[in-house]
Amino acid sequence: MPRLEILVGRIRSAISAFRERLGLERVVVINLMSSTPEPARSNLRDTTVGIQSMIDGNRKDLLSPSVCYAWAALSEGCPYINFTPNAGTDWRGVIELAERNRVPLFGDDGKTGETLVKTALAPMFAHRNLRVLSWEGVNLLGNADGKTLDNPRNREMKLRHKEGVLDNILGYRPHAGVTINYVPSLGDWKTAWDLIHFQGFLDVPMTMQFTWQGCDSVLAAPLVLDLIRLTDFAARQGEYGLMPHLAAFFKHPVGVEEMDFHRQFEMLRDYAERHLEAAGPGIQSADRD
Amino acid sequence: MPRLEILVGRIRSAISAFRERLGLERVVVINLMSSTPEPARSNLRDTTVGIQSMIDGNRKDLLSPSVCYAWAALSEGCPYINFTPNAGTDWRGVIELAERNRVPLFGDDGKTGETLVKTALAPMFAHRNLRVLSWEGVNLLGNADGKTLDNPRNREMKLRHKEGVLDNILGYRPHAGVTINYVPSLGDWKTAWDLIHFQGFLDVPMTMQFTWQGCDSVLAAPLVLDLIRLTDFAARQGEYGLMPHLAAFFKHPVGVEEMDFHRQFEMLRDYAERHLEAAGPGIQSADRD
Amino acid sequence: MPRLEILVGRIRSAISAFRERLGLERVVVINLMSSTPEPARSNLRDTTVGIQSMIDGNRKDLLSPSVCYAWAALSEGCPYINFTPNAGTDWRGVIELAERNRVPLFGDDGKTGETLVKTALAPMFAHRNLRVLSWEGVNLLGNADGKTLDNPRNREMKLRHKEGVLDNILGYRPHAGVTINYVPSLGDWKTAWDLIHFQGFLDVPMTMQFTWQGCDSVLAAPLVLDLIRLTDFAARQGEYGLMPHLAAFFKHPVGVEEMDFHRQFEMLRDYAERHLEAAGPGIQSADRD
Amino acid sequence: MPRLEILVGRIRSAISAFRERLGLERVVVINLMSSTPEPARSNLRDTTVGIQSMIDGNRKDLLSPSVCYAWAALSEGCPYINFTPNAGTDWRGVIELAERNRVPLFGDDGKTGETLVKTALAPMFAHRNLRVLSWEGVNLLGNADGKTLDNPRNREMKLRHKEGVLDNILGYRPHAGVTINYVPSLGDWKTAWDLIHFQGFLDVPMTMQFTWQGCDSVLAAPLVLDLIRLTDFAARQGEYGLMPHLAAFFKHPVGVEEMDFHRQFEMLRDYAERHLEAAGPGIQSADRD
């Protein structure tokens, strides 16, 4: 890897060359790289000045490639979406840069499979007052992502995102393990098995289990397309900084407390309705142009 | 079975004797009987006069026991809840009687297991634009309810309630089969297996399956208690007729279009918030008395 | 359908024309038709004379098409295998014809999926003295076979074959239900779910469940090829009549009591070893010619 | 822990005191302790002299408690069974001692749940020529055994035993992962989920999965009782050294190549038949005394 200063410069050049070559009005940058280890914590994250000093000082211990991509995109005035379990989107200095450059920013970590089901199903246990004793999830996958996650250092952030969702929805912390195993023969067909051990009336223990067999790329691709469209729309409206109405797309929606998938989706619906009202009757035909 | 006129009279006497013996201000009647065949359709259902004429005429072909129970309860001025897949709660004449006597009424068919999961999970497929091709559900149970449902005529209404929920949530009608098999050794431990065959981006087929192992009575009992409390609360507020805010409790909430469990729960939350606001700061301590 | 006499004649002509056109020494006929209703029982099944009289008398109430195919094949001196849940292979008159014409004969109903697993797994419960209380199996499939089996009359024999295997292996009759549902979107991907409810030491109830997702044709095709090869081999050895050493291939192996898949496979291994010994050291190279 | 010499002495005293107090003719010692880390390898294992020198030299780096128990039991002339994933039973020096003292010896690691199913099911894939690509097993348990296995060093031997069975049965080494997670709320109810990814004709990939919900102690207890009875029987017959006919009881049957559960069971059946024949017609009534 070159010096960080040079890396950021190269990414910026690549973005602006892409924009010019295709004659684009706006480029939305979306991060799809595999998971990398989280860099060491530092207060320098909290300001734009601090992050710039880490780049200038080539502090590879404190910065990961994903932060450089975010920095380059935002510096170029491009909206930035982090679809992966990589650092940067929730750093105060990065958010500050987005706000200063008046561009939208959001992430992290696309919610495509097991965590999607978990955040859609956990509210049911909460609403019925069925106490979750343990929620144990196993993820088997065989693609390059799976190979990367086979390295324990690479999967730290992903596990944190996957495990964090339950406490918020349930209001307490059940035993919640997440296992990720690399099974090459499965390729892109991610297979997840979850066991939910819960307790009902009179403390009677019961169980639910589910198996999810989904094609990872096929689940991710339409979300990526929709995120680009929605981010472009937000930029056109002059919106900038974090986009909490996109929480439903992510395992770890930056700055959003709500983890219940259905309530997250209501946030998106409310956003859409607000814009439809503001635009008046012309929006629908305008949108189709 | 005695003449219907006599049956209704006896139920009324039993209710009023119960009320007097325990010195109760209000009796909430909740129907927990096993499923029975649906009576033949007739326009007489649409008015109180029509229903009374069926009772007087001893029309056992047109009335089921559950209607007699509803009729007796409402005539006695008692709120009535139908927790089972039995006829009556959605008959216009029955609703008319509840409104005339100014008592609350609601049902049908407690949502305790497979259908609960179905209505909690189906919105996820809708929100992610994952097209459900087939949703096949299998219910195994071994209690008296299971034995009753082993008779095809008894399970008609239950199957209709279970199958009807998906169309409303998804906006289209997938292939949706529901099988109910009597497996005596399972007793009260209802075991349901559902296979969801769905299609993603580029029409790639994927699958999800779940197994639910729940103790039927333990799942139903707290709902029954909560329904009695909430119905009593409604009656105390002077509310009467259908109670759509209780939709989340039922497979077939009479008069409610919404089948999405999470949106149904929001209806209950909105109701609670409206009453908290109306009551002012004193409600919480009052409620604890 | 033409008169049975004419039908049998046409099948015989088709077989002999096929043999002549390709200049074949031997034609093995294997039945792969969909399931049909079982014809009414009659003592005429028990002798060649009786069956011939049913054909001559055009007794379509007593004969199904599959019997005509078997009859035509055996009459032409062709070995006959019934890979389907159709009648005929276990009729005494049919077996008599095979023996008289000195050709091999076997069936019924290829063991490719759920029943294969059932007969491989049930011995484990027997050997460990774990008492099976209920073994409930659900089969979902969407191909033409599934459509045919959607008709209750067509699935009678199949259900009998599927349900019959447990008693023999376990030595007692547990509650054993088999459900077959037609789910068009699954196409050839047969999905079976089985719940095994069993009892251990001190009568503690436990459960095992499995889901089998197999491609029906891909599972059947290699068995069909192997059966043709093994039947041809048997004919070359001068063997005729029933071939019990092929029991492992079938749900309902005619004339074989043993339903334990592993013991059935030992029967095939023993057969192979007997022939290897009899043939002496030359067999292997000879076989490759 | 005291010096090993003293430990072995105390165990011997405890055994002989137990025998005397109850006036027993024979004591069968069966090891049921939790899993411990495997001691470092050494050639001293290969002879009785070597093992005695490790005990005398207090070599706690080379010996685990389980070896001391085996040594004490065999030195006291007691048959010894190792029902756990602990070292010793397959050490040549230990086997030598059993043979010299003419007492039966066997192990290791009772086959009660997931591995039982694995060795009962894997032969089906082999016999049908369905190539197993991956066999991924997940074990969740919450008892003291689960807590002990939560320590990676303690689960090494157990994992090796669980993973080793497939190669022998299939004749090749598929991808075979085994995960053991401690889930306290499950207590003694071990829940295992296995995903089998396999390939059929024309390399079409298919899957099978199973969930096993068994009560660990209830599954183990009758095996322990039967092992004591069978070991006592062997000793009464004058048999000594390893008892390969008991292979079906163990994940890692010492000195036995065969891992197919059904073939292991045939070994037990053959043993029983040999003894029935040898004993003549009187055995059955004799056995009941």
CSV table of N, CA, C and O in Angstrom, one decimal, chain C residues 42-94:
chain,number,residue,atom,x,y,z
C,42,SER,N,-58.6,-58.9,-7.4
C,42,SER,CA,-59.3,-60.1,-8.0
C,42,SER,C,-58.3,-61.3,-8.0
C,42,SER,O,-57.1,-61.1,-8.1
C,43,ASN,N,-58.9,-62.5,-7.8
C,43,ASN,CA,-58.0,-63.7,-7.7
C,43,ASN,C,-57.4,-64.0,-9.1
C,43,ASN,O,-56.5,-64.8,-9.1
C,44,LEU,N,-57.9,-63.4,-10.1
C,44,LEU,CA,-57.4,-63.6,-11.4
C,44,LEU,C,-55.9,-63.2,-11.5
C,44,LEU,O,-55.2,-63.7,-12.4
C,45,ARG,N,-55.5,-62.3,-10.6
C,45,ARG,CA,-54.1,-61.9,-10.6
C,45,ARG,C,-53.1,-63.0,-10.3
C,45,ARG,O,-51.9,-62.9,-10.6
C,46,ASP,N,-53.6,-64.1,-9.7
C,46,ASP,CA,-52.7,-65.1,-9.1
C,46,ASP,C,-52.1,-66.1,-10.1
C,46,ASP,O,-51.3,-66.9,-9.8
C,47,THR,N,-52.7,-66.1,-11.4
C,47,THR,CA,-52.1,-67.0,-12.3
C,47,THR,C,-52.0,-66.4,-13.7
C,47,THR,O,-52.6,-65.3,-14.0
C,48,THR,N,-51.1,-66.9,-14.5
C,48,THR,CA,-50.9,-66.4,-15.9
C,48,THR,C,-52.2,-66.5,-16.6
C,48,THR,O,-52.6,-65.6,-17.4
C,49,VAL,N,-52.9,-67.6,-16.4
C,49,VAL,CA,-54.1,-67.8,-17.1
C,49,VAL,C,-55.1,-66.7,-16.7
C,49,VAL,O,-55.8,-66.1,-17.6
C,50,GLY,N,-55.2,-66.4,-15.5
C,50,GLY,CA,-56.1,-65.4,-15.0
C,50,GLY,C,-55.8,-64.0,-15.6
C,50,GLY,O,-56.7,-63.3,-16.0
C,51,ILE,N,-54.5,-63.7,-15.6
C,51,ILE,CA,-54.2,-62.4,-16.2
C,51,ILE,C,-54.5,-62.3,-17.7
C,51,ILE,O,-55.1,-61.3,-18.2
C,52,GLN,N,-54.2,-63.4,-18.4
C,52,GLN,CA,-54.5,-63.4,-19.8
C,52,GLN,C,-56.0,-63.3,-20.0
C,52,GLN,O,-56.4,-62.6,-20.9
C,53,SER,N,-56.8,-63.9,-19.1
C,53,SER,CA,-58.3,-63.8,-19.3
C,53,SER,C,-58.7,-62.3,-19.1
C,53,SER,O,-59.7,-61.9,-19.7
C,54,MET,N,-58.1,-61.6,-18.1
C,54,MET,CA,-58.4,-60.2,-17.9
C,54,MET,C,-58.1,-59.4,-19.1
C,54,MET,O,-58.9,-58.5,-19.5
C,55,ILE,N,-57.0,-59.7,-19.7
C,55,ILE,CA,-56.6,-58.9,-20.9
C,55,ILE,C,-57.6,-59.2,-22.1
C,55,ILE,O,-58.1,-58.3,-22.7
C,56,ASP,N,-57.8,-60.5,-22.3
C,56,ASP,CA,-58.7,-60.9,-23.4
C,56,ASP,C,-60.1,-60.3,-23.1
C,56,ASP,O,-60.8,-59.9,-24.1
C,57,GLY,N,-60.6,-60.3,-21.8
C,57,GLY,CA,-61.9,-59.8,-21.5
C,57,GLY,C,-61.9,-58.3,-21.4
C,57,GLY,O,-63.0,-57.7,-21.0
C,58,ASN,N,-60.8,-57.6,-21.7
C,58,ASN,CA,-60.7,-56.1,-21.6
C,58,ASN,C,-61.2,-55.6,-20.2
C,58,ASN,O,-61.9,-54.6,-20.2
C,59,ARG,N,-60.7,-56.2,-19.2
C,59,ARG,CA,-61.2,-55.9,-17.8
C,59,ARG,C,-60.4,-54.7,-17.3
C,59,ARG,O,-59.5,-54.8,-16.4
C,60,LYS,N,-60.7,-53.5,-17.8
C,60,LYS,CA,-60.0,-52.3,-17.4
C,60,LYS,C,-60.2,-51.9,-15.9
C,60,LYS,O,-59.5,-51.1,-15.3
C,61,ASP,N,-61.3,-52.5,-15.3
C,61,ASP,CA,-61.5,-52.3,-13.9
C,61,ASP,C,-60.5,-53.1,-13.0
C,61,ASP,O,-60.2,-52.7,-11.9
C,62,LEU,N,-59.9,-54.1,-13.6
C,62,LEU,CA,-59.0,-55.0,-12.8
C,62,LEU,C,-57.6,-54.9,-13.2
C,62,LEU,O,-56.7,-55.4,-12.5
C,63,LEU,N,-57.3,-54.2,-14.3
C,63,LEU,CA,-55.9,-54.1,-14.8
C,63,LEU,C,-55.6,-52.6,-15.0
C,63,LEU,O,-56.4,-51.8,-15.4
C,64,SER,N,-54.3,-52.3,-14.6
C,64,SER,CA,-53.9,-50.9,-14.9
C,64,SER,C,-52.9,-51.0,-16.0
C,64,SER,O,-52.3,-52.0,-16.4
C,65,PRO,N,-52.6,-49.8,-16.7
C,65,PRO,CA,-51.7,-49.8,-17.8
C,65,PRO,C,-50.3,-50.5,-17.5
C,65,PRO,O,-49.7,-51.2,-18.3
C,66,SER,N,-49.9,-50.3,-16.2
C,66,SER,CA,-48.5,-50.8,-15.9
C,66,SER,C,-48.5,-52.3,-15.9
C,66,SER,O,-47.5,-52.9,-16.3
C,67,VAL,N,-49.6,-53.0,-15.7
C,67,VAL,CA,-49.7,-54.4,-15.8
C,67,VAL,C,-49.5,-54.9,-17.2
C,67,VAL,O,-48.8,-55.8,-17.5
C,68,CYS,N,-50.1,-54.1,-18.1
C,68,CYS,CA,-50.0,-54.4,-19.5
C,68,CYS,C,-48.6,-54.3,-20.0
C,68,CYS,O,-48.1,-55.1,-20.8
C,69,TYR,N,-47.9,-53.2,-19.5
C,69,TYR,CA,-46.5,-53.1,-19.9
C,69,TYR,C,-45.7,-54.2,-19.4
C,69,TYR,O,-44.8,-54.8,-20.2
C,70,ALA,N,-45.9,-54.6,-18.1
C,70,ALA,CA,-45.1,-55.7,-17.6
C,70,ALA,C,-45.4,-57.0,-18.4
C,70,ALA,O,-44.5,-57.7,-18.8
C,71,TRP,N,-46.7,-57.2,-18.7
C,71,TRP,CA,-47.1,-58.4,-19.4
C,71,TRP,C,-46.4,-58.5,-20.8
C,71,TRP,O,-45.9,-59.5,-21.3
C,72,ALA,N,-46.5,-57.3,-21.5
C,72,ALA,CA,-45.9,-57.3,-22.9
C,72,ALA,C,-44.4,-57.5,-22.8
C,72,ALA,O,-43.9,-58.3,-23.6
C,73,ALA,N,-43.7,-56.9,-21.9
C,73,ALA,CA,-42.3,-57.0,-21.8
C,73,ALA,C,-41.9,-58.5,-21.5
C,73,ALA,O,-41.1,-59.1,-22.2
C,74,LEU,N,-42.5,-59.1,-20.5
C,74,LEU,CA,-42.2,-60.4,-20.1
C,74,LEU,C,-42.5,-61.4,-21.2
C,74,LEU,O,-41.8,-62.4,-21.5
C,75,SER,N,-43.7,-61.2,-21.9
C,75,SER,CA,-44.1,-62.0,-23.0
C,75,SER,C,-43.0,-62.0,-24.2
C,75,SER,O,-42.8,-63.0,-24.9
C,76,GLU,N,-42.4,-60.8,-24.3
C,76,GLU,CA,-41.4,-60.6,-25.4
C,76,GLU,C,-40.0,-61.2,-24.9
C,76,GLU,O,-39.0,-61.0,-25.6
C,77,GLY,N,-40.0,-61.7,-23.6
C,77,GLY,CA,-38.8,-62.3,-23.1
C,77,GLY,C,-37.8,-61.2,-22.6
C,77,GLY,O,-36.6,-61.4,-22.5
C,78,CYS,N,-38.4,-60.0,-22.3
C,78,CYS,CA,-37.6,-58.9,-21.8
C,78,CYS,C,-37.7,-58.8,-20.3
C,78,CYS,O,-38.8,-58.8,-19.7
C,79,PRO,N,-36.5,-58.6,-19.6
C,79,PRO,CA,-36.5,-58.3,-18.2
C,79,PRO,C,-37.3,-57.1,-17.9
C,79,PRO,O,-37.3,-56.1,-18.8
C,80,TYR,N,-38.0,-57.0,-16.8
C,80,TYR,CA,-38.9,-55.9,-16.5
C,80,TYR,C,-38.6,-55.4,-15.1
C,80,TYR,O,-38.6,-56.1,-14.1
C,81,ILE,N,-38.5,-54.0,-15.0
C,81,ILE,CA,-38.3,-53.3,-13.7
C,81,ILE,C,-39.4,-52.3,-13.6
C,81,ILE,O,-39.6,-51.5,-14.5
C,82,ASN,N,-40.0,-52.3,-12.4
C,82,ASN,CA,-41.1,-51.3,-12.2
C,82,ASN,C,-40.5,-50.2,-11.2
C,82,ASN,O,-40.4,-50.5,-10.0
C,83,PHE,N,-40.1,-49.1,-11.7
C,83,PHE,CA,-39.5,-48.0,-10.8
C,83,PHE,C,-40.6,-47.1,-10.2
C,83,PHE,O,-40.2,-46.1,-9.6
C,84,THR,N,-41.9,-47.4,-10.4
C,84,THR,CA,-42.9,-46.5,-10.0
C,84,THR,C,-43.9,-47.2,-9.0
C,84,THR,O,-43.9,-48.4,-8.9
C,85,PRO,N,-44.8,-46.4,-8.4
C,85,PRO,CA,-45.8,-46.9,-7.5
C,85,PRO,C,-47.0,-47.3,-8.3
C,85,PRO,O,-48.1,-46.8,-8.2
C,86,ASN,N,-46.8,-48.3,-9.2
C,86,ASN,CA,-47.9,-48.8,-10.0
C,86,ASN,C,-48.0,-50.3,-9.8
C,86,ASN,O,-47.0,-51.0,-9.5
C,87,ALA,N,-49.2,-50.9,-10.1
C,87,ALA,CA,-49.4,-52.3,-9.8
C,87,ALA,C,-48.8,-53.2,-10.8
C,87,ALA,O,-48.4,-52.9,-11.9
C,88,GLY,N,-48.6,-54.5,-10.4
C,88,GLY,CA,-48.3,-55.6,-11.3
C,88,GLY,C,-47.1,-56.4,-10.9
C,88,GLY,O,-47.2,-57.7,-11.0
C,89,THR,N,-46.1,-55.8,-10.4
C,89,THR,CA,-44.8,-56.6,-10.2
C,89,THR,C,-45.0,-57.6,-9.1
C,89,THR,O,-44.3,-58.6,-9.0
C,90,ASP,N,-45.9,-57.4,-8.1
C,90,ASP,CA,-46.0,-58.4,-7.0
C,90,ASP,C,-47.2,-59.3,-7.3
C,90,ASP,O,-47.6,-60.0,-6.3
C,91,TRP,N,-47.8,-59.3,-8.4
C,91,TRP,CA,-48.9,-60.2,-8.7
C,91,TRP,C,-48.3,-61.6,-9.0
C,91,TRP,O,-47.4,-61.7,-9.9
C,92,ARG,N,-48.9,-62.6,-8.4
C,92,ARG,CA,-48.3,-64.0,-8.6
C,92,ARG,C,-48.3,-64.4,-10.0
C,92,ARG,O,-47.4,-65.0,-10.5
C,93,GLY,N,-49.3,-64.0,-10.8
C,93,GLY,CA,-49.4,-64.4,-12.2
C,93,GLY,C,-48.3,-63.8,-13.0
C,93,GLY,O,-47.8,-64.4,-13.9
C,94,VAL,N,-47.9,-62.5,-12.7
C,94,VAL,CA,-46.9,-61.8,-13.4
C,94,VAL,C,-45.5,-62.5,-13.1
C,94,VAL,O,-44.7,-62.7,-14.0
